Amino acid sequence: MEKIKLGVSDLNASRVGLGVMRMGTRSESDAQKTVESALSRGINFFESSNIYGNGKSSASFGKALKSIQIARESILIQSKGGIIRGDNFKRVDFSKDNLIKSVEDELQRLGTDYLDSFVLHRPDVLVEPEEVAEAFNSLEKSGKVRYFGVSNQNPLDIELLKTAVKQPLIVNQLQFSIMHTGMIDQQVHVNSVDNEGIMRDAELLAYSRLNNMTIQTWSPLQFGYFGGVFIDNDKFPILNEKLRQLANKYSTSKSAIAIAWILRHPARMQVIIGSMSDSHIREMTDGDKFLLTRQEWYDIYFAAGNTMP
């Protein structure tokens, strides 16, 4: 699989990475099989979060790595932190103590000494950039984190962090798929008065390219906010027919075409898939094997119900 550098780092990551959010519900043997399947398909990038499965997902992934006995330096591990959940509450907390604790707890669950990258999981509206900077400095100095990034943050949120944070923010993890195209819609409908022209993402796509931040896309086969998978969904007959036609042309699956559509964008995004199924991992990683034409890319965009002025 092709690899890309994440942002300005020296991390050579597979263009398709595996998110382990669902691994906490798997048996040890099944978790190991999932990791082995990903590795066999050229995936070297794995991502978790301290809240996935209340920590069980990271622990399960760590046990799988130990069983496989893979060399730590041969893979890249990213985790997210900052969200705190309780029985009756949820908040985001970018305080120094919480960020450091998030990393240290994850390292223990994963059974490793360091993270290749640590990402702030959604914005904290009470953020104090100086505290984030202190946390990042401590984590970098101790060798527990090599690089840092953000998730679901707008350009000015990032610029605010940069007033204190000195490390480069190499990634921004954002929801993006054929059925979640807000970052593109506002470009297509610029200077228009229709709803698609409303700028909800503050030019995140252009900002990321200008600042050499890699966009990591989550829920690449979903519509809505975890509304379900659009592949073979009766709600989207026109889109699925177009995906079928192109899948036949490239001798692949609809899922592979959906992943290839994201990878075709010149921003050189990284796709984070979350399937635990060997067959689904195989299908989605096939999206790295071919390049859609410009017309095919737009045909898919319009088949999803999008328009152009």
PDB file of C-alpha atoms in Angstrom:
ATOM      1  CA  MET A   1       0.000   0.000   0.000  1.00  0.00           C
ATOM      2  CA  GLU A   2       1.138   3.517  -0.756  1.00  0.00           C
ATOM      3  CA  LYS A   3       2.404   5.474   2.227  1.00  0.00           C
ATOM      4  CA  ILE A   4       2.281   9.194   2.898  1.00  0.00           C
ATOM      5  CA  LYS A   5       3.999  11.458   5.383  1.00  0.00           C
ATOM      6  CA  LEU A   6       1.587  12.766   7.982  1.00  0.00           C
ATOM      7  CA  GLY A   7       1.845  16.550   7.891  1.00  0.00           C
ATOM      8  CA  VAL A   8       5.402  17.772   8.360  1.00  0.00           C
ATOM      9  CA  SER A   9       6.413  14.685  10.354  1.00  0.00           C
ATOM     10  CA  ASP A  10       8.644  11.787   9.362  1.00  0.00           C
ATOM     11  CA  LEU A  11       5.822   9.295   9.966  1.00  0.00           C
ATOM     12  CA  ASN A  12       5.362   7.202   6.831  1.00  0.00           C
ATOM     13  CA  ALA A  13       1.801   6.007   7.247  1.00  0.00           C
ATOM     14  CA  SER A  14      -0.337   3.760   5.078  1.00  0.00           C
ATOM     15  CA  ARG A  15      -2.984   5.763   3.227  1.00  0.00           C
ATOM     16  CA  VAL A  16      -5.593   3.540   4.845  1.00  0.00           C
ATOM     17  CA  GLY A  17      -5.346   3.124   8.607  1.00  0.00           C
ATOM     18  CA  LEU A  18      -7.318   0.937  10.984  1.00  0.00           C
ATOM     19  CA  GLY A  19      -9.319   2.432  13.840  1.00  0.00           C
ATOM     20  CA  VAL A  20      -9.805  -0.034  16.700  1.00  0.00           C
ATOM     21  CA  MET A  21     -12.926   1.514  18.270  1.00  0.00           C
ATOM     22  CA  ARG A  22     -14.893  -1.734  17.944  1.00  0.00           C
ATOM     23  CA  MET A  23     -12.085  -4.043  19.055  1.00  0.00           C
ATOM     24  CA  GLY A  24     -13.124  -3.968  22.711  1.00  0.00           C
ATOM     25  CA  THR A  25     -16.024  -6.299  21.983  1.00  0.00           C
ATOM     26  CA  ARG A  26     -13.877  -8.897  20.195  1.00  0.00           C
ATOM     27  CA  SER A  27     -12.370 -12.035  21.651  1.00  0.00           C
ATOM     28  CA  GLU A  28      -8.576 -12.094  21.951  1.00  0.00           C
ATOM     29  CA  SER A  29      -8.257 -14.464  18.990  1.00  0.00           C
ATOM     30  CA  ASP A  30     -10.610 -12.399  16.822  1.00  0.00           C
ATOM     31  CA  ALA A  31      -8.784  -9.177  17.704  1.00  0.00           C
ATOM     32  CA  GLN A  32      -5.506 -10.787  16.732  1.00  0.00           C
ATOM     33  CA  LYS A  33      -6.971 -11.954  13.407  1.00  0.00           C
ATOM     34  CA  THR A  34      -8.192  -8.422  12.659  1.00  0.00           C
ATOM     35  CA  VAL A  35      -4.753  -6.919  13.285  1.00  0.00           C
ATOM     36  CA  GLU A  36      -3.080  -9.635  11.221  1.00  0.00           C
ATOM     37  CA  SER A  37      -5.554  -9.008   8.388  1.00  0.00           C
ATOM     38  CA  ALA A  38      -4.772  -5.293   8.432  1.00  0.00           C
ATOM     39  CA  LEU A  39      -1.024  -5.916   8.423  1.00  0.00           C
ATOM     40  CA  SER A  40      -1.329  -8.359   5.533  1.00  0.00           C
ATOM     41  CA  ARG A  41      -3.078  -5.662   3.498  1.00  0.00           C
ATOM     42  CA  GLY A  42      -0.261  -3.160   4.005  1.00  0.00           C
ATOM     43  CA  ILE A  43      -1.768  -1.191   6.890  1.00  0.00           C
ATOM     44  CA  ASN A  44       0.900   0.050   9.293  1.00  0.00           C
ATOM     45  CA  PHE A  45      -1.163   2.760  11.026  1.00  0.00           C
ATOM     46  CA  PHE A  46      -3.510   2.001  13.911  1.00  0.00           C
ATOM     47  CA  GLU A  47      -5.627   4.442  15.879  1.00  0.00           C
ATOM     48  CA  SER A  48      -7.498   4.333  19.161  1.00  0.00           C
ATOM     49  CA  SER A  49      -8.839   6.666  21.849  1.00  0.00           C
ATOM     50  CA  ASN A  50      -8.972   6.525  25.605  1.00  0.00           C
ATOM     51  CA  ILE A  51     -12.795   6.466  25.484  1.00  0.00           C
ATOM     52  CA  TYR A  52     -13.251   3.670  22.939  1.00  0.00           C
ATOM     53  CA  GLY A  53     -14.980   0.880  24.807  1.00  0.00           C
ATOM     54  CA  ASN A  54     -14.079   2.711  28.017  1.00  0.00           C
ATOM     55  CA  GLY A  55     -10.493   1.712  27.378  1.00  0.00           C
ATOM     56  CA  LYS A  56     -11.257  -1.899  26.457  1.00  0.00           C
ATOM     57  CA  SER A  57     -10.572  -1.334  22.756  1.00  0.00           C
ATOM     58  CA  SER A  58      -7.014  -0.121  23.374  1.00  0.00           C
ATOM     59  CA  ALA A  59      -6.370  -2.948  25.827  1.00  0.00           C
ATOM     60  CA  SER A  60      -7.639  -5.517  23.327  1.00  0.00           C
ATOM     61  CA  PHE A  61      -5.470  -4.028  20.580  1.00  0.00           C
ATOM     62  CA  GLY A  62      -2.445  -4.067  22.895  1.00  0.00           C
ATOM     63  CA  LYS A  63      -2.968  -7.755  23.683  1.00  0.00           C
ATOM     64  CA  ALA A  64      -3.247  -8.522  19.972  1.00  0.00           C
ATOM     65  CA  LEU A  65       0.069  -6.776  19.272  1.00  0.00           C
ATOM     66  CA  LYS A  66       1.726  -8.719  22.084  1.00  0.00           C
ATOM     67  CA  SER A  67       0.414 -12.013  20.727  1.00  0.00           C
ATOM     68  CA  ILE A  68       1.608 -11.237  17.223  1.00  0.00           C
ATOM     69  CA  GLN A  69       5.004 -10.125  18.604  1.00  0.00           C
ATOM     70  CA  ILE A  70       5.375  -7.470  15.946  1.00  0.00           C
ATOM     71  CA  ALA A  71       8.295  -5.057  16.217  1.00  0.00           C
ATOM     72  CA  ARG A  72       6.979  -1.821  17.696  1.00  0.00           C
ATOM     73  CA  GLU A  73       8.978   0.341  15.284  1.00  0.00           C
ATOM     74  CA  SER A  74       7.356  -1.348  12.281  1.00  0.00           C
ATOM     75  CA  ILE A  75       3.933   0.157  13.012  1.00  0.00           C
ATOM     76  CA  LEU A  76       2.514   3.564  13.911  1.00  0.00           C
ATOM     77  CA  ILE A  77       0.094   3.999  16.809  1.00  0.00           C
ATOM     78  CA  GLN A  78      -2.063   7.061  17.306  1.00  0.00           C
ATOM     79  CA  SER A  79      -4.464   7.751  20.149  1.00  0.00           C
ATOM     80  CA  LYS A  80      -6.919  10.523  20.918  1.00  0.00           C
ATOM     81  CA  GLY A  81      -7.648  12.052  24.308  1.00  0.00           C
ATOM     82  CA  GLY A  82      -9.455  14.860  26.061  1.00  0.00           C
ATOM     83  CA  ILE A  83     -13.018  13.549  26.325  1.00  0.00           C
ATOM     84  CA  ILE A  84     -14.186  12.518  29.784  1.00  0.00           C
ATOM     85  CA  ARG A  85     -17.297  10.400  30.272  1.00  0.00           C
ATOM     86  CA  GLY A  86     -19.099   9.455  33.456  1.00  0.00           C
ATOM     87  CA  ASP A  87     -22.400   7.777  34.298  1.00  0.00           C
ATOM     88  CA  ASN A  88     -24.342  11.015  33.960  1.00  0.00           C
ATOM     89  CA  PHE A  89     -21.975  13.451  32.267  1.00  0.00           C
ATOM     90  CA  LYS A  90     -19.636  14.055  29.352  1.00  0.00           C
ATOM     91  CA  ARG A  91     -17.207  16.875  28.740  1.00  0.00           C
ATOM     92  CA  VAL A  92     -13.994  17.736  26.931  1.00  0.00           C
ATOM     93  CA  ASP A  93     -11.041  18.618  29.149  1.00  0.00           C
ATOM     94  CA  PHE A  94      -7.773  19.874  27.672  1.00  0.00           C
ATOM     95  CA  SER A  95      -6.215  20.594  31.062  1.00  0.00           C
ATOM     96  CA  LYS A  96      -2.575  19.618  31.423  1.00  0.00           C
ATOM     97  CA  ASP A  97      -3.252  16.917  33.990  1.00  0.00           C
ATOM     98  CA  ASN A  98      -6.033  15.288  31.988  1.00  0.00           C
ATOM     99  CA  LEU A  99      -4.097  15.218  28.717  1.00  0.00           C
ATOM    100  CA  ILE A 100      -1.042  13.670  30.363  1.00  0.00           C
ATOM    101  CA  LYS A 101      -3.210  11.136  32.184  1.00  0.00           C
ATOM    102  CA  SER A 102      -4.981  10.257  28.914  1.00  0.00           C
ATOM    103  CA  VAL A 103      -1.653   9.400  27.306  1.00  0.00           C
ATOM    104  CA  GLU A 104      -0.241   7.514  30.287  1.00  0.00           C
ATOM    105  CA  ASP A 105      -3.397   5.423  30.665  1.00  0.00           C
ATOM    106  CA  GLU A 106      -3.352   4.607  26.961  1.00  0.00           C
ATOM    107  CA  LEU A 107       0.297   3.560  27.040  1.00  0.00           C
ATOM    108  CA  GLN A 108      -0.482   1.135  29.822  1.00  0.00           C
ATOM    109  CA  ARG A 109      -3.462  -0.338  27.971  1.00  0.00           C
ATOM    110  CA  LEU A 110      -1.555  -0.598  24.698  1.00  0.00           C
ATOM    111  CA  GLY A 111       1.538  -2.077  26.298  1.00  0.00           C
ATOM    112  CA  THR A 112       3.913   0.370  24.655  1.00  0.00           C
ATOM    113  CA  ASP A 113       6.296   3.104  25.798  1.00  0.00           C
ATOM    114  CA  TYR A 114       5.244   5.785  23.326  1.00  0.00           C
ATOM    115  CA  LEU A 115       2.634   7.000  20.873  1.00  0.00           C
ATOM    116  CA  ASP A 116       3.679   8.043  17.407  1.00  0.00           C
ATOM    117  CA  SER A 117       0.952  10.673  17.495  1.00  0.00           C
ATOM    118  CA  PHE A 118      -1.518  11.991  20.045  1.00  0.00           C
ATOM    119  CA  VAL A 119      -4.623  13.868  18.901  1.00  0.00           C
ATOM    120  CA  LEU A 120      -6.942  16.203  20.809  1.00  0.00           C
ATOM    121  CA  HIS A 121     -10.357  14.540  20.577  1.00  0.00           C
ATOM    122  CA  ARG A 122     -12.911  17.269  19.652  1.00  0.00           C
ATOM    123  CA  PRO A 123     -12.615  20.914  20.773  1.00  0.00           C
ATOM    124  CA  ASP A 124     -12.660  22.030  24.404  1.00  0.00           C
ATOM    125  CA  VAL A 125     -14.536  25.343  24.553  1.00  0.00           C
ATOM    126  CA  LEU A 126     -12.769  26.057  27.871  1.00  0.00           C
ATOM    127  CA  VAL A 127      -9.340  25.435  26.342  1.00  0.00           C
ATOM    128  CA  GLU A 128      -6.355  27.309  27.701  1.00  0.00           C
ATOM    129  CA  PRO A 129      -3.648  26.998  25.031  1.00  0.00           C
ATOM    130  CA  GLU A 130      -0.871  27.446  27.590  1.00  0.00           C
ATOM    131  CA  GLU A 131      -2.024  24.320  29.463  1.00  0.00           C
ATOM    132  CA  VAL A 132      -2.130  22.318  26.244  1.00  0.00           C
ATOM    133  CA  ALA A 133       1.391  23.536  25.474  1.00  0.00           C
ATOM    134  CA  GLU A 134       2.623  22.469  28.908  1.00  0.00           C
ATOM    135  CA  ALA A 135       1.110  19.017  28.425  1.00  0.00           C
ATOM    136  CA  PHE A 136       2.594  18.619  24.944  1.00  0.00           C
ATOM    137  CA  ASN A 137       6.021  19.787  26.122  1.00  0.00           C
ATOM    138  CA  SER A 138       5.987  17.311  28.998  1.00  0.00           C
ATOM    139  CA  LEU A 139       4.828  14.411  26.811  1.00  0.00           C
ATOM    140  CA  GLU A 140       7.407  15.176  24.126  1.00  0.00           C
ATOM    141  CA  LYS A 141      10.275  15.643  26.589  1.00  0.00           C
ATOM    142  CA  SER A 142       9.472  12.352  28.328  1.00  0.00           C
ATOM    143  CA  GLY A 143       9.427  10.524  24.984  1.00  0.00           C
ATOM    144  CA  LYS A 144       5.836   9.398  25.456  1.00  0.00           C
ATOM    145  CA  VAL A 145       4.558  11.167  22.311  1.00  0.00           C
ATOM    146  CA  ARG A 146       6.418  11.890  19.093  1.00  0.00           C
ATOM    147  CA  TYR A 147       3.899  14.112  17.272  1.00  0.00           C
ATOM    148  CA  PHE A 148       0.607  15.865  17.945  1.00  0.00           C
ATOM    149  CA  GLY A 149      -2.594  16.721  16.121  1.00  0.00           C
ATOM    150  CA  VAL A 150      -6.251  17.664  16.483  1.00  0.00           C
ATOM    151  CA  SER A 151      -9.638  16.237  15.619  1.00  0.00           C
ATOM    152  CA  ASN A 152     -12.807  17.992  14.443  1.00  0.00           C
ATOM    153  CA  GLN A 153     -11.343  21.474  14.883  1.00  0.00           C
ATOM    154  CA  ASN A 154     -11.853  24.604  12.794  1.00  0.00           C
ATOM    155  CA  PRO A 155      -8.947  26.724  11.495  1.00  0.00           C
ATOM    156  CA  LEU A 156      -9.265  29.426  14.155  1.00  0.00           C
ATOM    157  CA  ASP A 157      -9.399  26.792  16.927  1.00  0.00           C
ATOM    158  CA  ILE A 158      -6.108  25.502  15.563  1.00  0.00           C
ATOM    159  CA  GLU A 159      -4.620  28.964  15.259  1.00  0.00           C
ATOM    160  CA  LEU A 160      -5.566  29.646  18.883  1.00  0.00           C
ATOM    161  CA  LEU A 161      -3.680  26.526  19.980  1.00  0.00           C
ATOM    162  CA  LYS A 162      -0.682  27.644  17.931  1.00  0.00           C
ATOM    163  CA  THR A 163      -0.344  30.809  20.001  1.00  0.00           C
ATOM    164  CA  ALA A 164       1.143  28.599  22.728  1.00  0.00           C
ATOM    165  CA  VAL A 165       1.808  25.143  21.262  1.00  0.00           C
ATOM    166  CA  LYS A 166       5.207  24.979  19.564  1.00  0.00           C
ATOM    167  CA  GLN A 167       5.033  21.459  18.157  1.00  0.00           C
ATOM    168  CA  PRO A 168       3.621  21.122  14.628  1.00  0.00           C
ATOM    169  CA  LEU A 169       0.016  19.906  14.521  1.00  0.00           C
ATOM    170  CA  ILE A 170       0.339  17.277  11.833  1.00  0.00           C
ATOM    171  CA  VAL A 171      -3.220  15.983  11.410  1.00  0.00           C
ATOM    172  CA  ASN A 172      -6.845  17.019  11.713  1.00  0.00           C
ATOM    173  CA  GLN A 173      -9.287  14.135  11.916  1.00  0.00           C
ATOM    174  CA  LEU A 174     -12.616  14.980  10.255  1.00  0.00           C
ATOM    175  CA  GLN A 175     -15.739  13.191   9.120  1.00  0.00           C
ATOM    176  CA  PHE A 176     -15.705  12.909   5.342  1.00  0.00           C
ATOM    177  CA  SER A 177     -17.258  10.517   2.849  1.00  0.00           C
ATOM    178  CA  ILE A 178     -19.322  10.493  -0.334  1.00  0.00           C
ATOM    179  CA  MET A 179     -22.358  11.165   1.848  1.00  0.00           C
ATOM    180  CA  HIS A 180     -20.689  13.744   4.099  1.00  0.00           C
ATOM    181  CA  THR A 181     -19.225  16.327   1.756  1.00  0.00           C
ATOM    182  CA  GLY A 182     -19.656  19.662   3.528  1.00  0.00           C
ATOM    183  CA  MET A 183     -16.009  20.645   3.047  1.00  0.00           C
ATOM    184  CA  ILE A 184     -16.494  20.312  -0.713  1.00  0.00           C
ATOM    185  CA  ASP A 185     -20.066  21.569  -1.044  1.00  0.00           C
ATOM    186  CA  GLN A 186     -19.237  25.077   0.143  1.00  0.00           C
ATOM    187  CA  GLN A 187     -16.418  25.238  -2.420  1.00  0.00           C
ATOM    188  CA  VAL A 188     -18.668  24.108  -5.254  1.00  0.00           C
ATOM    189  CA  HIS A 189     -21.392  26.578  -4.256  1.00  0.00           C
ATOM    190  CA  VAL A 190     -19.185  29.539  -3.364  1.00  0.00           C
ATOM    191  CA  ASN A 191     -20.876  32.908  -3.749  1.00  0.00           C
ATOM    192  CA  SER A 192     -24.272  31.208  -3.959  1.00  0.00           C
ATOM    193  CA  VAL A 193     -27.362  31.814  -1.827  1.00  0.00           C
ATOM    194  CA  ASP A 194     -28.386  28.142  -1.572  1.00  0.00           C
ATOM    195  CA  ASN A 195     -27.883  26.035   1.548  1.00  0.00           C
ATOM    196  CA  GLU A 196     -24.893  24.202   0.079  1.00  0.00           C
ATOM    197  CA  GLY A 197     -23.019  27.490  -0.116  1.00  0.00           C
ATOM    198  CA  ILE A 198     -23.139  27.971   3.657  1.00  0.00           C
ATOM    199  CA  MET A 199     -19.619  27.730   5.043  1.00  0.00           C
ATOM    200  CA  ARG A 200     -19.928  25.374   8.010  1.00  0.00           C
ATOM    201  CA  ASP A 201     -16.330  24.194   8.022  1.00  0.00           C
ATOM    202  CA  ALA A 202     -14.502  27.532   7.748  1.00  0.00           C
ATOM    203  CA  GLU A 203     -12.491  26.463   4.683  1.00  0.00           C
ATOM    204  CA  LEU A 204     -10.984  23.512   6.554  1.00  0.00           C
ATOM    205  CA  LEU A 205      -9.973  21.777   3.362  1.00  0.00           C
ATOM    206  CA  ALA A 206      -7.983  24.703   1.972  1.00  0.00           C
ATOM    207  CA  TYR A 207      -6.557  25.511   5.419  1.00  0.00           C
ATOM    208  CA  SER A 208      -5.271  21.963   5.862  1.00  0.00           C
ATOM    209  CA  ARG A 209      -3.566  22.015   2.477  1.00  0.00           C
ATOM    210  CA  LEU A 210      -2.037  25.433   3.044  1.00  0.00           C
ATOM    211  CA  ASN A 211      -0.688  24.383   6.449  1.00  0.00           C
ATOM    212  CA  ASN A 212       0.429  20.887   5.438  1.00  0.00           C
ATOM    213  CA  MET A 213      -1.913  19.157   7.877  1.00  0.00           C
ATOM    214  CA  THR A 214      -3.039  15.710   6.805  1.00  0.00           C
ATOM    215  CA  ILE A 215      -6.792  15.220   6.954  1.00  0.00           C
ATOM    216  CA  GLN A 216      -7.662  11.856   8.471  1.00  0.00           C
ATOM    217  CA  THR A 217     -11.189  10.905   7.418  1.00  0.00           C
ATOM    218  CA  TRP A 218     -13.446   8.984   9.783  1.00  0.00           C
ATOM    219  CA  SER A 219     -16.680   7.119   8.969  1.00  0.00           C
ATOM    220  CA  PRO A 220     -15.724   6.835   5.266  1.00  0.00           C
ATOM    221  CA  LEU A 221     -18.735   4.634   4.438  1.00  0.00           C
ATOM    222  CA  GLN A 222     -21.289   6.294   6.720  1.00  0.00           C
ATOM    223  CA  PHE A 223     -24.047   8.818   6.096  1.00  0.00           C
ATOM    224  CA  GLY A 224     -25.069  11.325   8.729  1.00  0.00           C
ATOM    225  CA  TYR A 225     -23.593  11.105  12.208  1.00  0.00           C
ATOM    226  CA  PHE A 226     -23.319   7.314  12.458  1.00  0.00           C
ATOM    227  CA  GLY A 227     -26.576   7.099  10.522  1.00  0.00           C
ATOM    228  CA  GLY A 228     -25.533   3.849   8.893  1.00  0.00           C
ATOM    229  CA  VAL A 229     -23.594   2.565   5.898  1.00  0.00           C
ATOM    230  CA  PHE A 230     -24.599   3.875   2.471  1.00  0.00           C
ATOM    231  CA  ILE A 231     -23.190   0.874   0.593  1.00  0.00           C
ATOM    232  CA  ASP A 232     -26.078  -1.346  -0.614  1.00  0.00           C
ATOM    233  CA  ASN A 233     -28.519   0.883   1.256  1.00  0.00           C
ATOM    234  CA  ASP A 234     -31.947   1.193  -0.378  1.00  0.00           C
ATOM    235  CA  LYS A 235     -32.026   4.880   0.556  1.00  0.00           C
ATOM    236  CA  PHE A 236     -29.330   5.614  -2.038  1.00  0.00           C
ATOM    237  CA  PRO A 237     -30.174   3.687  -5.245  1.00  0.00           C
ATOM    238  CA  ILE A 238     -28.598   6.122  -7.712  1.00  0.00           C
ATOM    239  CA  LEU A 239     -25.330   6.277  -5.796  1.00  0.00           C
ATOM    240  CA  ASN A 240     -25.124   2.514  -5.425  1.00  0.00           C
ATOM    241  CA  GLU A 241     -25.766   2.002  -9.114  1.00  0.00           C
ATOM    242  CA  LYS A 242     -22.884   4.349  -9.975  1.00  0.00           C
ATOM    243  CA  LEU A 243     -20.638   2.574  -7.465  1.00  0.00           C
ATOM    244  CA  ARG A 244     -21.654  -0.771  -9.013  1.00  0.00           C
ATOM    245  CA  GLN A 245     -20.770   0.416 -12.514  1.00  0.00           C
ATOM    246  CA  LEU A 246     -17.333   1.601 -11.444  1.00  0.00           C
ATOM    247  CA  ALA A 247     -16.732  -1.482  -9.318  1.00  0.00           C
ATOM    248  CA  ASN A 248     -17.326  -3.580 -12.426  1.00  0.00           C
ATOM    249  CA  LYS A 249     -14.982  -1.397 -14.456  1.00  0.00           C
ATOM    250  CA  TYR A 250     -12.145  -1.690 -11.936  1.00  0.00           C
ATOM    251  CA  SER A 251     -12.916  -5.315 -10.963  1.00  0.00           C
ATOM    252  CA  THR A 252     -13.381  -4.388  -7.341  1.00  0.00           C
ATOM    253  CA  SER A 253     -16.114  -3.680  -4.772  1.00  0.00           C
ATOM    254  CA  LYS A 254     -18.385  -0.707  -4.107  1.00  0.00           C
ATOM    255  CA  SER A 255     -16.573  -0.146  -0.818  1.00  0.00           C
ATOM    256  CA  ALA A 256     -13.260   0.104  -2.629  1.00  0.00           C
ATOM    257  CA  ILE A 257     -14.703   2.705  -4.998  1.00  0.00           C
ATOM    258  CA  ALA A 258     -15.963   4.733  -2.007  1.00  0.00           C
ATOM    259  CA  ILE A 259     -12.486   4.695  -0.456  1.00  0.00           C
ATOM    260  CA  ALA A 260     -10.846   5.495  -3.809  1.00  0.00           C
ATOM    261  CA  TRP A 261     -13.142   8.525  -4.103  1.00  0.00           C
ATOM    262  CA  ILE A 262     -11.649   9.972  -0.911  1.00  0.00           C
ATOM    263  CA  LEU A 263      -8.080   9.073  -1.873  1.00  0.00           C
ATOM    264  CA  ARG A 264      -8.538  10.717  -5.295  1.00  0.00           C
ATOM    265  CA  HIS A 265      -8.692  14.173  -3.729  1.00  0.00           C
ATOM    266  CA  PRO A 266      -5.359  16.026  -4.174  1.00  0.00           C
ATOM    267  CA  ALA A 267      -5.268  16.899  -0.454  1.00  0.00           C
ATOM    268  CA  ARG A 268      -3.844  13.362  -0.040  1.00  0.00           C
ATOM    269  CA  MET A 269      -6.050  12.439   2.865  1.00  0.00           C
ATOM    270  CA  GLN A 270      -5.617   9.368   5.017  1.00  0.00           C
ATOM    271  CA  VAL A 271      -8.686   7.160   5.436  1.00  0.00           C
ATOM    272  CA  ILE A 272      -9.364   5.600   8.841  1.00  0.00           C
ATOM    273  CA  ILE A 273     -11.536   2.497   8.494  1.00  0.00           C
ATOM    274  CA  GLY A 274     -13.188   0.857  11.474  1.00  0.00           C
ATOM    275  CA  SER A 275     -14.233  -2.584  10.299  1.00  0.00           C
ATOM    276  CA  MET A 276     -13.161  -5.673  12.226  1.00  0.00           C
ATOM    277  CA  SER A 277     -14.070  -7.976   9.320  1.00  0.00           C
ATOM    278  CA  ASP A 278     -11.301  -9.506   7.212  1.00  0.00           C
ATOM    279  CA  SER A 279     -13.408  -9.314   4.044  1.00  0.00           C
ATOM    280  CA  HIS A 280     -14.348  -5.674   4.646  1.00  0.00           C
ATOM    281  CA  ILE A 281     -10.743  -4.719   5.371  1.00  0.00           C
ATOM    282  CA  ARG A 282      -9.713  -6.421   2.146  1.00  0.00           C
ATOM    283  CA  GLU A 283     -12.399  -4.615   0.142  1.00  0.00           C
ATOM    284  CA  MET A 284     -11.660  -1.166   1.543  1.00  0.00           C
ATOM    285  CA  THR A 285      -7.890  -1.389   1.179  1.00  0.00           C
ATOM    286  CA  ASP A 286      -8.414  -2.214  -2.498  1.00  0.00           C
ATOM    287  CA  GLY A 287      -9.342   1.449  -2.882  1.00  0.00           C
ATOM    288  CA  ASP A 288      -5.629   2.255  -2.870  1.00  0.00           C
ATOM    289  CA  LYS A 289      -4.950   0.205  -5.989  1.00  0.00           C
ATOM    290  CA  PHE A 290      -6.378   2.450  -8.700  1.00  0.00           C
ATOM    291  CA  LEU A 291      -7.043   6.096  -9.486  1.00  0.00           C
ATOM    292  CA  LEU A 292     -10.476   7.366 -10.441  1.00  0.00           C
ATOM    293  CA  THR A 293     -10.643   9.817 -13.316  1.00  0.00           C
ATOM    294  CA  ARG A 294     -11.783  13.365 -12.665  1.00  0.00           C
ATOM    295  CA  GLN A 295     -15.087  12.662 -14.443  1.00  0.00           C
ATOM    296  CA  GLU A 296     -15.668   9.519 -12.399  1.00  0.00           C
ATOM    297  CA  TRP A 297     -15.016  11.454  -9.194  1.00  0.00           C
ATOM    298  CA  TYR A 298     -17.625  14.067 -10.141  1.00  0.00           C
ATOM    299  CA  ASP A 299     -20.061  11.402 -11.352  1.00  0.00           C
ATOM    300  CA  ILE A 300     -19.984   9.842  -7.887  1.00  0.00           C
ATOM    301  CA  TYR A 301     -20.366  13.241  -6.220  1.00  0.00           C
ATOM    302  CA  PHE A 302     -23.488  13.993  -8.252  1.00  0.00           C
ATOM    303  CA  ALA A 303     -24.885  10.459  -7.837  1.00  0.00           C
ATOM    304  CA  ALA A 304     -24.868  11.120  -4.108  1.00  0.00           C
ATOM    305  CA  GLY A 305     -27.422  13.878  -4.689  1.00  0.00           C
ATOM    306  CA  ASN A 306     -25.048  16.829  -4.869  1.00  0.00           C
ATOM    307  CA  THR A 307     -25.416  19.584  -7.447  1.00  0.00           C
ATOM    308  CA  MET A 308     -23.372  22.279  -9.135  1.00  0.00           C
ATOM    309  CA  PRO A 309     -24.662  25.814  -9.837  1.00  0.00           C
TER     310      PRO A 309
END
